[in-house]
mmCIF file of C-alpha atoms in Angstrom:
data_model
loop_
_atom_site.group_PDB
_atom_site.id
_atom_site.type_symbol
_atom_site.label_atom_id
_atom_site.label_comp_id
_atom_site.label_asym_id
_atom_site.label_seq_id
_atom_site.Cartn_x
_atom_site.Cartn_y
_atom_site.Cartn_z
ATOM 1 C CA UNK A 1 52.855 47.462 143.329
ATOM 2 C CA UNK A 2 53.049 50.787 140.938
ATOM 3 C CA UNK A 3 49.163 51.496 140.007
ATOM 4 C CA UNK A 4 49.019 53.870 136.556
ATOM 5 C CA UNK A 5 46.928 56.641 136.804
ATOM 6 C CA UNK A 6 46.050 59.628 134.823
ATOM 7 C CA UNK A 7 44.581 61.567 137.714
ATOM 8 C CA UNK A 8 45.640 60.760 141.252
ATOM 9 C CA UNK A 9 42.165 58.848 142.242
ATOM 10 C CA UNK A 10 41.903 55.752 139.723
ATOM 11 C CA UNK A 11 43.794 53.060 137.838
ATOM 12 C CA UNK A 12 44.144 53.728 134.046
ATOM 13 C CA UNK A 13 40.814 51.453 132.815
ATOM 14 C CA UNK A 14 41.688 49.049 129.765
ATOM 15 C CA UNK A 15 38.953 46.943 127.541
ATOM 16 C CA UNK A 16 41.111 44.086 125.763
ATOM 17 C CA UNK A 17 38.983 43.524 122.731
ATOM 18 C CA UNK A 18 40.481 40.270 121.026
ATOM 19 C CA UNK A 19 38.769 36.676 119.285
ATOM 20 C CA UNK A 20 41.922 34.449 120.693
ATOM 21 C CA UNK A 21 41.227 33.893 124.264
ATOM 22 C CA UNK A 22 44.724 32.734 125.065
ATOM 23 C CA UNK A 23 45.941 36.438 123.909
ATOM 24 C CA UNK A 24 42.905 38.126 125.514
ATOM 25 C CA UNK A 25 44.224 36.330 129.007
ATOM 26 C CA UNK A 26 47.802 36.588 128.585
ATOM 27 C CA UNK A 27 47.613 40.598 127.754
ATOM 28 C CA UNK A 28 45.214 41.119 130.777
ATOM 29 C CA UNK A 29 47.080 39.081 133.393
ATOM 30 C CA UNK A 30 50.414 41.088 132.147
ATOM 31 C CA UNK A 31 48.356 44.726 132.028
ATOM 32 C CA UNK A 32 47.077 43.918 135.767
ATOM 33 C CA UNK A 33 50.474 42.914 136.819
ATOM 34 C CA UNK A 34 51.648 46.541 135.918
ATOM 35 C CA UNK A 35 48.918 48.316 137.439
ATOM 36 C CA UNK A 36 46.113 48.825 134.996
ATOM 37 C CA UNK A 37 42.815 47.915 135.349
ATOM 38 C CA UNK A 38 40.981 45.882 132.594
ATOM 39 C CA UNK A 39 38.017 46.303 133.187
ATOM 40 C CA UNK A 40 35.851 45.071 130.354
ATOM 41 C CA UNK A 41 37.128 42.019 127.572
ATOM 42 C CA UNK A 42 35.294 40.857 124.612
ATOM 43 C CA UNK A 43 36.264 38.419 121.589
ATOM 44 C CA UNK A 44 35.055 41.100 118.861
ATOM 45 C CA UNK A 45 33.853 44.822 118.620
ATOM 46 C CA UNK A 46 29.676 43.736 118.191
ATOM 47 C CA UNK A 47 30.697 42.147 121.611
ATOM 48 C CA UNK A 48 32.407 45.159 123.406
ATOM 49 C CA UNK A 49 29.839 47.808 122.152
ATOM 50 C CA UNK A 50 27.363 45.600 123.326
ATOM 51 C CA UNK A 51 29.133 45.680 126.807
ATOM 52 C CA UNK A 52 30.150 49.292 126.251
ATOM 53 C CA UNK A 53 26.256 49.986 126.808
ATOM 54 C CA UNK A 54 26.687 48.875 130.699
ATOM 55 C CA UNK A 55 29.900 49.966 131.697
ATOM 56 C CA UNK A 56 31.804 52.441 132.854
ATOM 57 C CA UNK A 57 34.152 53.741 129.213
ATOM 58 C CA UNK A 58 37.466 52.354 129.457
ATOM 59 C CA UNK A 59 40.188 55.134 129.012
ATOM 60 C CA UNK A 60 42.245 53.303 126.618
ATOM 61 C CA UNK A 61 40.993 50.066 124.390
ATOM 62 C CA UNK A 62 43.634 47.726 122.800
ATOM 63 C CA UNK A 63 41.911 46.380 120.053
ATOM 64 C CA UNK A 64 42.589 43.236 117.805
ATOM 65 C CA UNK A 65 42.100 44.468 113.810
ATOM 66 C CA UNK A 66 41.348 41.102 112.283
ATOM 67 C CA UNK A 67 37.740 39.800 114.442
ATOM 68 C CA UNK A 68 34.896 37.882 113.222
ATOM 69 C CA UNK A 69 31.290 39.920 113.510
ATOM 70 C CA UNK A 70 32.917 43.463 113.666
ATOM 71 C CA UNK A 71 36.710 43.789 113.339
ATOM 72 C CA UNK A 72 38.546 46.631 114.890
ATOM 73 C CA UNK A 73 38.616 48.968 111.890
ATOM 74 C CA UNK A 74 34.135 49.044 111.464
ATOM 75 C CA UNK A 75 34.414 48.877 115.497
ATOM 76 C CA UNK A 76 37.115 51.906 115.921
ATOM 77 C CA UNK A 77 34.188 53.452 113.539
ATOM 78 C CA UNK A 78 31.659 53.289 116.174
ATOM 79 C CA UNK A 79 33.954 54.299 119.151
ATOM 80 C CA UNK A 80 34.989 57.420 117.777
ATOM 81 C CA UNK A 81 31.502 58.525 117.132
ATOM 82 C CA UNK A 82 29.592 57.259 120.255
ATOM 83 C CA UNK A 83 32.983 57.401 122.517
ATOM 84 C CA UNK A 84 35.742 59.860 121.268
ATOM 85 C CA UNK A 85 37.159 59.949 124.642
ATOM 86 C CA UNK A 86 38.296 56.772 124.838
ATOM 87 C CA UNK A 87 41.722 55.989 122.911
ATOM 88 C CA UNK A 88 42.215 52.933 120.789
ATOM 89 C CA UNK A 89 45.852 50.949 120.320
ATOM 90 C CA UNK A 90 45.513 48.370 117.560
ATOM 91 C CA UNK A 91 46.626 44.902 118.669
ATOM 92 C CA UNK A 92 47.464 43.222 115.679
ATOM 93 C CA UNK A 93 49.520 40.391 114.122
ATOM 94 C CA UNK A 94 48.872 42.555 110.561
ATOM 95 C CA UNK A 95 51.869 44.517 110.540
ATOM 96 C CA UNK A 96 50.950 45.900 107.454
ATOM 97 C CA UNK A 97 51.031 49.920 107.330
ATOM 98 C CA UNK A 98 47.571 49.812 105.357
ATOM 99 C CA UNK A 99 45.637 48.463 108.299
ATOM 100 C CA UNK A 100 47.551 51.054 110.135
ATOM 101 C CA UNK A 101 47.164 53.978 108.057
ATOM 102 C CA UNK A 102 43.297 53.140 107.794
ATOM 103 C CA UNK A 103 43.231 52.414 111.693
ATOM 104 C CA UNK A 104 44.934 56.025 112.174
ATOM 105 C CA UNK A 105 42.605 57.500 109.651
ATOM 106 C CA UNK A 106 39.617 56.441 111.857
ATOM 107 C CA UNK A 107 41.060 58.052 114.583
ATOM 108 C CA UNK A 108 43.442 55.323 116.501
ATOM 109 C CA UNK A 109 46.013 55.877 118.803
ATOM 110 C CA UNK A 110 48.674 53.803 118.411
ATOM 111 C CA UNK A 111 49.516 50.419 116.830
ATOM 112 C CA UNK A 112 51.150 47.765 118.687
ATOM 113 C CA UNK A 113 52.234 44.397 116.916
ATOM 114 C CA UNK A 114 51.144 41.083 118.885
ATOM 115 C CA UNK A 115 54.435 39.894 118.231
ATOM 116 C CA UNK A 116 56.326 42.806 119.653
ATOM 117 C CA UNK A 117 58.422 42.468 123.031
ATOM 118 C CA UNK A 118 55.531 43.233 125.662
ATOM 119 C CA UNK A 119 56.901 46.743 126.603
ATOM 120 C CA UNK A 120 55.807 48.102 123.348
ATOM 121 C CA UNK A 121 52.774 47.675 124.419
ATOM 122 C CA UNK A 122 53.469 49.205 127.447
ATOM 123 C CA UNK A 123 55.566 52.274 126.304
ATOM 124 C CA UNK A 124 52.696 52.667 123.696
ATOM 125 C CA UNK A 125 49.778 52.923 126.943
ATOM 126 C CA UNK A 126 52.178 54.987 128.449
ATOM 127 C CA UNK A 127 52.689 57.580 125.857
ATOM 128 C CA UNK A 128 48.406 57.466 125.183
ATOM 129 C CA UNK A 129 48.130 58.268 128.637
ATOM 130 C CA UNK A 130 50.391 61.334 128.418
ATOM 131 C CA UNK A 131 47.904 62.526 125.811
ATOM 132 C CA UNK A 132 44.850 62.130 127.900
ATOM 133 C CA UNK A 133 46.467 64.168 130.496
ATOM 134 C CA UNK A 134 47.259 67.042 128.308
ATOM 135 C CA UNK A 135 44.004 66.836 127.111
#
């Protein structure tokens, strides 16, 4: 099994920050089966900050735009100020290039439709990972 890493010692470290529990399980199970760990999960961004506060920082957070409590634009807010390192992909089924120009704006990464053919997601980790290692 091919582990993802951006430096030799340690699995690429995902949070999976969505309110539909069926999508928050079906992206993990498919992230872990190519090599990434997910290491924190949350229904909305109130929920992941909160968990943010105990955990090691993900490298990369694929975040759901449209959450009850804090959605993933007021959330990618907060992560850029208290986290900058870590890079946000919006997960989204609003394919609508406002929400994306907004989320880029803030300071995302990348923007990933929930109905696109799971490699997108993939090729879009990959190509977020390339920019952490040039960093």
């Amino acid at each position: 099994k091919m582990e993802v890493t951006m430096k030799k010692e340690h699995p690429i470290t995902i949070a999976v920050v969505d309110d539909n529990a069926l999508i928050r399980e079906s992206v993990k199970f498919r992230l872990k089966s190519l090599g990434y760990n997910v290491i924190i999960e949350a229904e909305n961004g109130q929920e992941f900050l909160d968990k943010l506060q105990d955990s090691h920082t993900p490298d990369i957070c694929v975040l759901d735009i449209n959450m009850p409590v804090m959605n993933g634009l007021e959330t990618t807010v907060h992560l850029k100020k208290e986290w900058p390192g870590m890079k946000i992909i919006f997960f989204s089924m609003e394919d609508s290039s406002i929400y994306i120009n907004k989320g880029i704006q803030l300071g995302a990464d990348g923007f990933v439709a929930k109905d696109a053919p799971f490699m997108d997601l993939n090729n879009m980790l990959l190509s977020v990972i390339k920019q952490v290692q040039v960093a």
